[in-house]
C-alpha cells in the first residue's frame, strides 16, 4: 500500500505506543533548535492503526520537539490500517540501517528487532555487516541479547561509554553482573581494547577463584578506585588495570614489580633505558643508550660496561633469575 | 576397551567410494559388525560432531609430515604419519577443537598409499634415524582395535634399520599389539598427568592406573615405552599431584624400558581460549598465569614453567639418571634453568633423542 501524506493532530498519536521506537539516547537540544528555526523539513511517519488513531513509526525525537514547541498538527506519511505491522517494521528497520550514522544502541536494537523478521543466515550475511556489527560465530545470538538490554544499559551504548567489543563480551553475562561491569566502565570511560582487557581479566579471576563475578566487582579496592573523587578517569583506568593485573597474574606482577623497583633503585642516567624481556619471556634484555656525539657515545658505552658489573645490575639480574 | 571410559562404539561409518575396498575398510566391516556402513562419493562437510560417526576418506595429501616446530623454542625433529584426524576423548585443552571444518573422527582409507609413502620416505634418507609418530592429529590407538593400523605399521618399522615408530595414546587399547613382530623398533607411549588433571580435563581418557597397566603389558611384550607429561597444568596442589603420578609410574615400569619422557607445560593458541570456554564452561584451565610467548602462543610465565619442570626432572633423574628427559617446545633459557644446559650444548634436541634411541633401543642406521 502507498503511504499517504496527511496533516495529523499530534493528540491523535498514541505516545505510549513504542512498537517502532528505536531510542538512540542522543542529545535532543540541537534538533529542537533546528525545529524552532526551520520547522519540520521531512514529514513524520505513522501507522493509522484504527481510524483517527495513529502509532508513530519514525520521528520520535521530532515529535517530542514539536510537542514541546506547542505545535498542534504536523504533516505525516501515513501507512493505512490494513498494512501489516511486520511490513512496516521491516521498512522502518531497513530505512534506519541506511539513513545515516547509527550509534551502538541503535544498531543492536535494529539487530534484535530484525531477528524475528529474517533468517539467521540473512542476519549474519546482510543485516549485521550493513550495521557494521561483528558477524562472527555466535554473533547473532549475542546482538539479540544486547538489543534486549534495558534502556539504562542501552543508553551507555548510545553514549559510547561501552564499546562494541565490550558489549559483545557482556552479552552472555547475567543482568546483575553486567550492571556492575557497566557501572565500572562508566566510571572509567576507557578505550575499547582496555575495556575488554579489564572485563576479560575480571571474568578469569572469578572463574579461577570460583566466585561470582559480582563478588570481584564488589572488592573493596576496585570499588574505592571506581568511586574515588580524587582521581580523574585516566587515573582511575590506570589504577584499575594495575589492580586487575595484580589479581589475574599475581606472581608475574610481583616479579615484574620487583625488577622495576630494582631498576628504579639503580637511578640510571636519563640517557639510558633498561628493559627486561616483555612478560619476562625469553632472554633478550634491552639497554638503550642515547648520545649526542661520538665522545658522548664513548662515555655512554664506558658507563654501560661499568654498569654491567655493578652491584645494582647484579641485583636486577638476581631478581630476574630467581624463581620463587 | 577395558578400563577406558570411551564405551560408545562406532555406530555409523561413512566411506568414500574410492576406498570402499581398501584393507582398512574391510577390517572395519569385520570388526564393527553392528555398525551401519554408508558409501558416499565425498564425505560431506560437517559443522558439528555426530556421535558414533566415523568418516573414511580417500586422502590426497601428504601422509608424512614434519612436526611443526618454531624458531624460538627447541623442536625435537619428530616426523609424523598423518593417518586421520579428530579424537573423541575430548580433553578440555585439545587443539583439535579448533578444527571446525572436520569435527568428526576421520580416517584415511587409502592405507596402501600411506604405507607406500612411508617406505619411500624411509628409503630416501637411509642414513638418517627417523623418529616417527602417528599421534599428532588424533590418538594413535583410539581406534586401533578396529582399524588394525598397527598391524601394518609396526612390522614395517621392524624391517627398517633407520627408523622407530612411536604410538602415543591416552587409552589402554593395546591388546592388538601383543603378537605383532615389532623387532624392538616400536615404542608405545602414554600421555600422563596428575590424577586431578586427568579427572577434570581428560575425563573420557583411560585412568592413570589403566594407562600404566597397559604400559606394563607392552613392556612384557618387548615394546619400549615413552611417557609425555604434556600438557602439565599448574593448579593448587600440582606438586603433590604430579609426585603421585610419578610414584605410580616408577612403581609400574622398569626405567630401562623407557626411551624418553617429555615435559611440556600447557600452551595454546589464543584463538583456542574462547573455544575451550564454550565447549568446557566449567574448566579453569585457561585461568593460569599465561603470557604471550615468542611464538604467539599463550604459555605459563617462566617461573611457573621452571618450577613445574624442575620438580619433575629432579624426580625422574633420581629414578634413572641416564633417562632421556626433555622439554617439548621450550626455549634455551628454560632448559638452562631446569637442566643446567641447553640442547645446543649436546648437539641439539634431535640428536639427544636420536642418542636415546641408539642407547635404549639399540637402533641406528
XYZ file of C-alpha atoms in Angstrom:
689
model
C 0.000 0.000 0.000
C 1.113 3.523 -0.739
C 1.885 5.964 2.002
C -0.487 8.899 2.157
C 0.589 12.391 3.115
C -1.798 13.745 5.766
C -1.921 16.521 8.280
C -2.434 14.812 11.627
C -3.287 16.373 15.013
C -0.489 15.386 17.403
C -3.030 14.498 20.052
C -4.236 11.660 17.794
C -0.832 9.985 18.003
C -0.536 7.372 20.743
C 2.659 8.422 22.510
C 2.675 5.385 24.769
C 2.965 3.002 21.818
C 6.669 2.203 21.370
C 6.185 -0.519 18.748
C 8.535 1.172 16.297
C 10.694 3.112 18.719
C 14.481 2.699 18.478
C 15.859 5.114 21.048
C 19.323 6.404 20.268
C 19.802 8.255 23.554
C 21.042 11.329 21.727
C 21.111 14.889 22.943
C 17.918 16.472 21.578
C 18.843 20.127 22.115
C 20.336 20.747 18.649
C 17.420 19.063 16.888
C 14.880 21.080 18.876
C 16.690 24.305 17.985
C 16.587 23.303 14.319
C 12.855 22.636 14.537
C 12.380 26.027 16.067
C 14.476 27.779 13.424
C 13.477 25.921 10.254
C 10.389 23.971 11.182
C 9.716 20.373 10.207
C 11.510 19.591 6.944
C 10.568 15.948 6.413
C 7.153 14.593 7.416
C 6.915 12.151 10.292
C 5.775 8.608 9.587
C 2.825 6.973 11.318
C 0.544 3.978 11.017
C -3.170 4.628 11.217
C -3.803 1.604 13.366
C -7.523 2.396 13.650
C -9.460 5.273 12.084
C -8.187 8.500 13.608
C -5.644 6.827 15.917
C -2.024 6.764 14.933
C 1.075 4.880 16.022
C 4.296 6.754 15.434
C 6.703 4.861 13.159
C 9.516 7.322 12.518
C 10.354 10.712 14.022
C 10.141 10.138 17.765
C 12.556 12.917 18.680
C 10.991 15.391 16.256
C 7.577 14.524 17.661
C 8.821 15.416 21.118
C 10.267 18.684 19.792
C 7.001 19.603 18.106
C 5.033 18.859 21.258
C 7.359 20.924 23.393
C 7.006 23.794 20.911
C 3.216 23.605 21.313
C 2.568 22.578 17.701
C -0.898 21.066 17.288
C -0.692 19.391 13.863
C 2.077 18.214 11.555
C 2.453 16.506 8.182
C 2.684 12.720 8.358
C 3.299 9.995 5.820
C 0.670 7.525 6.909
C 0.569 3.766 6.470
C -3.087 2.709 6.121
C -4.595 0.470 8.782
C -4.510 -2.650 6.602
C -0.703 -2.557 6.225
C 0.738 -5.464 8.241
C 2.718 -4.346 11.249
C 5.600 -6.660 10.267
C 5.958 -4.960 6.893
C 6.011 -1.514 8.455
C 8.606 -2.595 10.979
C 10.797 -4.124 8.297
C 10.668 -0.935 6.199
C 11.383 1.118 9.272
C 14.427 -1.002 10.115
C 15.757 -1.034 6.535
C 15.318 2.715 6.324
C 17.081 3.195 9.653
C 20.009 0.964 8.675
C 20.838 3.108 5.663
C 19.646 6.514 6.823
C 22.791 7.759 8.451
C 25.276 7.160 11.205
C 23.878 4.953 13.938
C 25.209 4.586 17.413
C 25.745 1.178 19.000
C 22.473 1.302 20.924
C 20.521 1.815 17.701
C 22.470 -0.872 15.863
C 21.849 -3.574 18.439
C 18.168 -2.676 18.739
C 17.792 -2.915 14.968
C 19.531 -6.308 15.018
C 17.288 -7.533 17.815
C 14.111 -6.189 16.220
C 15.090 -7.670 12.871
C 15.710 -11.130 14.348
C 12.093 -12.373 14.136
C 11.749 -10.974 10.605
C 14.787 -12.611 8.986
C 16.631 -15.912 8.939
C 19.813 -16.272 10.959
C 21.674 -16.543 7.672
C 20.297 -13.215 6.436
C 21.101 -11.578 9.735
C 24.675 -12.831 9.597
C 25.298 -12.215 5.925
C 23.405 -8.959 5.311
C 21.991 -7.206 8.344
C 24.936 -7.321 10.739
C 27.501 -6.313 8.096
C 25.211 -3.480 6.957
C 25.060 -2.309 10.559
C 28.806 -2.631 10.898
C 28.436 -5.160 13.710
C 30.616 -8.214 14.097
C 29.027 -11.202 12.389
C 31.372 -13.903 13.621
C 30.242 -17.240 15.050
C 27.552 -16.750 17.704
C 27.199 -13.053 16.907
C 23.501 -13.141 16.051
C 22.557 -14.526 19.445
C 24.803 -12.055 21.197
C 23.487 -8.962 19.428
C 19.921 -10.067 20.051
C 20.767 -10.306 23.735
C 22.382 -6.870 23.756
C 19.488 -5.362 21.817
C 17.201 -6.547 24.588
C 19.083 -4.788 27.372
C 17.046 -2.367 29.486
C 17.105 1.310 28.448
C 19.591 2.392 31.131
C 22.097 -0.132 29.793
C 21.392 0.659 26.154
C 21.930 4.298 26.964
C 25.553 3.531 27.850
C 25.984 2.084 24.371
C 24.351 5.154 22.858
C 26.665 7.445 24.798
C 29.691 5.419 23.630
C 30.621 4.527 27.186
C 30.698 0.854 26.185
C 32.482 -0.336 23.063
C 31.153 -2.867 20.605
C 33.725 -5.444 21.710
C 32.854 -4.995 25.362
C 29.126 -5.233 24.605
C 29.775 -8.422 22.646
C 31.577 -9.884 25.642
C 28.914 -8.732 28.095
C 26.107 -10.251 26.009
C 26.377 -13.543 27.862
C 26.626 -12.053 31.355
C 23.723 -12.067 33.755
C 21.989 -8.740 34.293
C 23.415 -8.022 37.759
C 26.935 -8.821 36.662
C 26.521 -6.764 33.539
C 25.215 -3.879 35.601
C 28.324 -3.968 37.779
C 30.554 -4.092 34.713
C 28.752 -1.205 33.038
C 28.988 0.916 36.169
C 32.725 0.345 36.200
C 33.099 1.187 32.505
C 31.002 4.311 33.032
C 33.398 5.391 35.770
C 36.466 4.767 33.588
C 35.408 5.753 30.028
C 38.435 3.948 28.636
C 39.276 2.674 25.149
C 37.668 -0.402 23.602
C 40.727 -2.606 23.988
C 41.197 -1.636 27.629
C 37.513 -2.283 28.352
C 37.847 -5.803 27.008
C 41.140 -6.360 28.828
C 39.610 -5.353 32.164
C 36.410 -7.353 31.696
C 38.179 -10.496 30.491
C 40.616 -10.424 33.371
C 37.883 -9.923 35.934
C 35.947 -12.785 34.383
C 39.014 -15.037 34.524
C 39.697 -14.119 38.140
C 36.126 -15.111 39.008
C 36.443 -18.437 37.173
C 39.829 -19.167 38.721
C 38.751 -18.237 42.243
C 35.375 -19.919 41.756
C 33.485 -16.903 42.987
C 30.578 -15.000 41.443
C 31.610 -12.216 39.073
C 29.606 -9.830 41.197
C 31.938 -10.544 44.093
C 35.009 -9.478 42.126
C 33.350 -6.196 41.141
C 32.463 -5.597 44.775
C 36.008 -6.000 46.066
C 36.854 -3.004 48.194
C 39.960 -1.940 46.287
C 38.125 -1.864 42.983
C 35.075 -0.097 44.366
C 37.293 2.519 46.021
C 39.044 3.372 42.756
C 35.835 3.468 40.745
C 34.086 5.794 43.171
C 37.093 7.984 44.010
C 36.503 11.731 43.776
C 40.213 12.474 43.780
C 41.131 10.513 40.663
C 40.243 11.536 37.142
C 39.067 8.943 34.632
C 42.524 8.386 33.164
C 43.996 7.788 36.615
C 41.120 5.529 37.570
C 41.686 3.462 34.448
C 45.403 3.114 35.208
C 44.652 2.053 38.785
C 42.006 -0.462 37.753
C 44.240 -2.007 35.094
C 47.033 -2.335 37.605
C 44.743 -3.824 40.221
C 43.165 -6.312 37.878
C 46.576 -7.320 36.500
C 47.707 -7.986 40.088
C 44.701 -10.207 40.732
C 44.956 -12.020 37.435
C 48.738 -12.517 37.351
C 49.884 -12.349 40.986
C 53.309 -13.922 40.541
C 54.176 -12.275 37.270
C 53.000 -8.939 38.651
C 55.085 -9.327 41.786
C 58.211 -10.284 39.906
C 57.802 -7.535 37.322
C 57.321 -5.010 40.114
C 60.433 -6.227 41.917
C 62.544 -5.886 38.770
C 61.086 -2.458 38.082
C 61.902 -1.334 41.618
C 65.474 -2.604 41.296
C 65.878 -0.717 38.015
C 64.472 2.434 39.605
C 66.796 1.985 42.578
C 69.751 1.875 40.178
C 68.986 5.516 39.253
C 70.015 5.145 35.646
C 71.033 8.315 33.789
C 68.305 9.895 31.678
C 70.122 8.828 28.538
C 69.725 5.144 29.423
C 66.745 2.820 29.386
C 66.926 -0.767 30.605
C 64.084 -3.220 29.881
C 63.698 -6.889 30.729
C 62.162 -9.212 28.109
C 58.456 -8.492 27.595
C 56.417 -10.582 30.056
C 59.845 -11.835 31.232
C 59.723 -14.353 28.376
C 62.936 -15.174 26.564
C 66.418 -13.947 27.314
C 66.574 -10.714 25.356
C 67.107 -7.698 27.559
C 67.336 -4.260 26.093
C 69.703 -1.487 27.121
C 69.111 1.661 25.113
C 71.697 4.446 25.121
C 71.043 7.891 23.728
C 74.041 10.009 22.768
C 74.701 13.384 21.175
C 78.186 12.960 19.711
C 80.987 10.417 19.457
C 82.616 11.451 22.690
C 79.295 11.105 24.414
C 78.816 7.686 22.831
C 82.183 6.579 24.127
C 81.255 7.788 27.595
C 77.907 6.017 27.444
C 79.468 2.723 26.388
C 82.021 3.040 29.138
C 79.226 3.693 31.607
C 77.322 0.670 30.302
C 80.368 -1.574 30.749
C 80.741 -0.459 34.368
C 77.028 -0.749 34.994
C 77.039 -4.342 33.715
C 79.458 -5.243 36.506
C 77.814 -3.118 39.180
C 76.013 -4.399 42.254
C 72.815 -2.688 41.012
C 72.834 -4.693 37.801
C 73.653 -7.832 39.761
C 70.622 -7.160 41.954
C 68.411 -6.632 38.890
C 69.712 -9.808 37.317
C 69.228 -11.782 40.501
C 65.636 -10.616 40.745
C 65.050 -11.811 37.180
C 66.784 -15.149 37.559
C 65.341 -16.121 40.922
C 62.288 -18.393 40.907
C 60.074 -18.018 43.936
C 38.404 -51.269 25.843
C 38.909 -52.350 29.412
C 39.382 -49.554 31.877
C 38.580 -46.956 29.259
C 35.509 -44.826 29.695
C 35.110 -44.401 25.956
C 32.392 -47.009 25.659
C 30.488 -45.598 22.725
C 31.315 -47.769 19.717
C 31.290 -46.522 16.177
C 27.689 -46.808 15.031
C 27.974 -45.374 11.559
C 30.846 -45.491 9.100
C 30.714 -43.137 6.166
C 33.008 -44.470 3.457
C 34.094 -42.680 0.302
C 33.563 -44.996 -2.654
C 37.177 -44.633 -3.759
C 38.339 -46.539 -0.658
C 35.452 -48.956 -0.155
C 37.632 -51.972 -0.974
C 40.677 -50.843 0.996
C 42.090 -53.192 3.648
C 41.180 -50.632 6.296
C 37.510 -50.630 5.323
C 37.497 -54.427 5.095
C 38.794 -54.627 8.649
C 36.301 -52.090 9.897
C 33.446 -54.047 8.333
C 34.688 -57.204 10.009
C 35.408 -55.685 13.412
C 32.384 -53.412 13.615
C 29.661 -55.913 12.666
C 26.879 -53.826 14.166
C 27.857 -50.558 12.552
C 25.957 -49.165 9.590
C 28.210 -48.615 6.588
C 27.213 -45.976 4.102
C 29.091 -45.243 0.900
C 29.334 -41.727 -0.460
C 31.257 -40.041 -3.257
C 32.751 -37.489 -0.900
C 32.422 -37.171 2.846
C 30.304 -34.029 3.252
C 31.478 -31.064 5.278
C 30.099 -31.031 8.800
C 29.729 -28.187 11.230
C 29.150 -30.220 14.375
C 30.239 -33.612 15.605
C 27.892 -36.524 15.082
C 28.183 -39.034 17.918
C 29.255 -42.511 16.855
C 30.201 -41.425 13.332
C 33.451 -42.413 11.668
C 34.343 -40.965 8.282
C 36.734 -42.817 5.977
C 38.045 -40.709 3.149
C 40.404 -41.081 0.240
C 43.187 -38.774 1.363
C 45.028 -36.967 -1.387
C 47.508 -35.011 0.720
C 50.842 -35.879 2.278
C 50.788 -38.617 4.895
C 54.357 -37.933 6.005
C 54.979 -34.605 7.674
C 57.468 -32.843 9.848
C 56.303 -31.863 13.300
C 55.598 -28.126 13.176
C 58.329 -26.501 15.220
C 59.167 -22.852 15.777
C 62.322 -20.804 15.512
C 62.453 -19.716 19.129
C 61.504 -22.856 21.021
C 63.508 -26.051 20.618
C 61.815 -28.699 18.474
C 62.720 -32.380 18.639
C 62.765 -33.072 14.890
C 59.899 -35.521 15.099
C 58.168 -36.790 11.978
C 54.524 -37.582 11.676
C 52.479 -40.162 9.840
C 49.157 -38.461 9.279
C 46.546 -41.225 9.218
C 43.428 -39.460 10.435
C 42.016 -36.553 12.366
C 39.981 -35.834 15.472
C 39.549 -37.681 18.706
C 36.567 -38.411 20.912
C 38.458 -38.361 24.192
C 37.525 -34.665 24.321
C 40.251 -33.315 26.579
C 39.420 -29.759 27.557
C 42.759 -28.446 26.338
C 42.823 -30.219 22.982
C 43.857 -28.224 19.929
C 41.647 -30.392 17.719
C 38.653 -28.418 18.990
C 39.791 -25.578 16.782
C 39.370 -27.680 13.625
C 35.792 -26.620 12.969
C 35.618 -27.894 9.418
C 36.315 -31.516 10.384
C 34.637 -32.212 13.712
C 34.128 -35.951 13.220
C 36.511 -38.846 13.618
C 38.126 -39.311 10.257
C 40.493 -41.946 8.914
C 42.284 -42.086 5.607
C 41.130 -45.223 3.866
C 43.886 -45.426 1.277
C 46.335 -47.039 3.675
C 48.240 -48.632 0.778
C 49.189 -45.128 -0.346
C 50.124 -44.268 3.227
C 52.378 -47.297 3.637
C 53.980 -46.713 0.245
C 54.773 -43.111 1.145
C 56.275 -44.158 4.484
C 58.522 -46.707 2.759
C 59.590 -44.138 0.186
C 60.439 -41.541 2.798
C 62.499 -44.002 4.801
C 64.302 -45.097 1.624
C 65.054 -41.539 0.605
C 67.160 -40.872 3.662
C 68.650 -44.208 4.715
C 71.451 -42.702 6.809
C 69.164 -40.666 8.967
C 67.484 -42.045 12.060
C 63.778 -41.334 11.740
C 61.701 -40.923 14.855
C 58.165 -41.154 13.608
C 54.827 -40.929 15.396
C 51.170 -41.106 14.499
C 49.545 -39.279 17.374
C 49.616 -35.684 16.200
C 46.127 -35.128 14.817
C 44.391 -37.976 16.608
C 45.156 -40.555 19.281
C 47.378 -43.324 17.883
C 45.463 -46.199 19.456
C 41.933 -44.874 19.999
C 40.519 -46.805 17.031
C 43.385 -49.230 16.546
C 41.471 -52.282 17.823
C 39.120 -51.774 14.864
C 41.399 -50.281 12.227
C 44.335 -52.586 12.839
C 46.651 -49.912 11.506
C 49.338 -51.008 13.947
C 49.312 -54.397 12.197
C 50.668 -52.606 9.129
C 52.939 -50.042 10.693
C 54.654 -51.982 13.474
C 56.039 -54.737 11.191
C 57.000 -52.143 8.590
C 59.166 -50.304 11.096
C 60.558 -53.585 12.427
C 62.115 -54.132 8.999
C 63.728 -50.714 8.848
C 67.146 -50.230 10.423
C 66.841 -46.449 10.263
C 63.543 -45.810 11.985
C 61.498 -46.165 15.131
C 57.769 -45.758 15.475
C 56.081 -44.145 18.455
C 52.393 -44.788 19.090
C 51.075 -42.166 21.511
C 47.828 -42.648 23.374
C 45.651 -41.830 26.347
C 43.826 -45.127 26.034
C 44.574 -48.671 27.143
C 43.848 -50.114 23.701
C 46.934 -52.302 23.475
C 45.779 -55.921 23.259
C 46.013 -55.965 19.471
C 49.743 -55.176 19.775
C 50.608 -58.347 21.676
C 51.777 -60.617 18.899
C 52.988 -58.099 16.385
C 56.594 -58.555 15.167
C 57.875 -55.201 16.399
C 61.560 -56.080 16.341
C 62.239 -53.568 19.073
C 61.519 -50.688 16.700
C 58.270 -49.512 18.208
C 57.712 -47.674 21.422
C 54.299 -47.222 22.890
C 53.904 -44.020 24.808
C 51.339 -42.502 27.088
C 50.410 -39.013 27.886
C 50.352 -38.809 31.673
C 49.122 -36.203 34.056
C 48.306 -35.569 37.682
C 45.165 -37.506 38.590
C 43.248 -34.303 39.372
C 44.022 -33.078 35.862
C 43.090 -36.421 34.319
C 39.762 -36.398 36.146
C 38.890 -32.815 35.338
C 40.409 -32.267 31.928
C 40.690 -35.743 30.360
C 37.532 -37.264 31.743
C 36.990 -39.670 28.832
C 40.539 -40.955 28.725
C 41.704 -44.139 30.423
C 42.524 -43.740 34.086
C 46.138 -43.382 35.158
C 46.030 -46.906 36.508
C 44.664 -48.308 33.252
C 47.309 -46.486 31.238
C 50.109 -47.799 33.437
C 48.731 -51.336 33.341
C 48.676 -51.094 29.566
C 52.273 -49.872 29.666
C 53.240 -52.880 31.805
C 51.649 -55.203 29.263
C 53.508 -53.586 26.395
C 56.784 -53.812 28.278
C 56.143 -57.514 28.836
C 55.594 -57.936 25.094
C 59.002 -56.390 24.483
C 57.928 -52.923 23.435
C 59.868 -49.904 24.523
C 57.955 -47.188 26.313
C 57.706 -43.438 26.316
C 55.802 -41.027 28.534
C 54.713 -37.487 27.910
C 53.754 -35.183 30.739
C 52.162 -32.799 28.348
C 50.296 -30.604 28.972
C 51.421 -30.043 32.530
C 48.914 -27.924 34.365
C 49.719 -25.554 37.192
C 46.990 -25.829 39.813
C 46.853 -25.647 43.616
C 48.435 -28.879 44.804
C 50.214 -29.560 41.497
C 53.400 -30.643 43.231
C 51.729 -33.447 45.188
C 49.544 -34.345 42.219
C 52.431 -34.853 39.825
C 54.510 -36.520 42.530
C 51.792 -39.148 42.965
C 51.697 -39.832 39.253
C 55.471 -40.111 39.166
C 55.364 -42.560 42.077
C 52.766 -44.641 40.255
C 54.865 -44.587 37.083
C 58.011 -45.566 38.920
C 56.200 -48.420 40.670
C 54.737 -49.692 37.427
C 57.575 -49.557 34.965
C 61.222 -50.568 34.688
C 63.045 -47.398 33.664
C 65.371 -49.323 31.357
C 62.383 -49.883 29.027
C 61.677 -46.155 28.883
C 63.263 -44.410 25.908
C 62.207 -40.887 26.761
C 59.959 -38.775 28.894
C 58.899 -35.373 27.689
C 57.632 -32.466 29.709
C 55.538 -29.670 28.290
C 53.643 -27.026 30.212
C 50.214 -26.182 28.836
C 50.408 -23.780 25.913
C 47.748 -22.852 23.417
C 46.834 -20.559 20.586
C 44.873 -17.533 21.848
C 42.066 -18.496 19.469
C 41.548 -21.709 21.434
C 40.596 -19.846 24.617
C 37.006 -18.925 23.664
C 36.545 -22.377 22.143
C 37.559 -24.025 25.405
C 35.249 -21.686 27.317
C 32.390 -22.610 25.010
C 32.985 -26.370 24.937
C 34.042 -26.776 28.556
C 32.485 -23.960 30.571
C 33.500 -25.495 33.905
C 37.201 -25.795 33.236
C 39.623 -23.375 34.845
C 42.492 -24.471 32.674
C 42.937 -21.155 30.848
C 42.975 -19.044 34.006
C 46.611 -19.710 34.872
C 49.251 -17.030 34.602
C 49.665 -17.187 30.838
C 51.705 -14.738 28.826
C 52.013 -14.489 25.072
C 55.123 -16.456 24.180
C 57.593 -15.610 21.451
C 55.718 -17.915 19.074
C 52.407 -16.152 19.766
C 51.004 -18.976 21.871
C 49.893 -18.430 25.433
C 52.135 -20.177 27.943
C 52.727 -20.018 31.688
C 55.170 -17.304 32.598
C 58.716 -18.544 33.017
C 58.890 -19.093 36.786
C 55.888 -21.409 36.737
C 57.304 -23.468 33.889
C 60.685 -23.677 35.563
C 59.083 -24.869 38.799
C 56.922 -27.465 37.058
C 59.833 -28.867 35.086
C 62.454 -28.713 37.832
C 60.399 -30.806 40.215
C 59.774 -33.415 37.548
C 63.350 -33.541 36.298
C 64.740 -33.934 39.785
C 62.407 -36.842 40.494
C 62.959 -38.542 37.142
C 66.718 -38.216 37.279
C 66.552 -39.754 40.746
C 64.740 -42.702 39.191
C 67.220 -43.192 36.352
C 69.936 -40.630 35.846
C 70.527 -41.800 32.259
C 66.907 -41.433 31.280
C 66.276 -39.043 28.398
C 64.042 -36.361 29.846
C 63.372 -33.439 27.555
C 61.247 -30.327 27.290
C 58.820 -30.033 24.441
C 58.859 -26.663 22.686
C 60.820 -24.745 25.270
C 63.428 -22.032 24.980
C 67.096 -22.457 25.839
C 66.670 -20.047 28.764
C 64.255 -22.520 30.366
C 66.490 -25.522 29.616
C 69.435 -23.801 31.290
C 67.446 -23.166 34.459
C 65.998 -26.675 34.583
C 68.895 -28.829 33.379
C 71.909 -26.536 33.634
C 72.487 -26.844 29.885
C 70.670 -26.150 26.669
C 70.117 -28.581 23.779
C 72.725 -26.843 21.603
C 75.369 -27.868 24.169
C 74.566 -31.511 23.376
C 74.326 -31.137 19.635
C 70.653 -30.153 19.617
C 67.454 -31.756 20.822
C 67.057 -34.064 17.791
C 70.487 -35.511 18.482
C 69.645 -36.014 22.155
C 66.597 -38.047 21.193
C 68.471 -39.937 18.487
C 71.044 -40.850 21.134
C 68.259 -42.113 23.395
C 67.010 -44.359 20.577
C 70.507 -45.677 19.953
C 71.370 -46.355 23.583
C 67.989 -47.620 24.812
C 66.610 -49.350 21.746
C 69.870 -50.178 20.036
C 68.515 -48.826 16.772
C 70.870 -46.980 14.496
C 71.055 -46.573 10.740
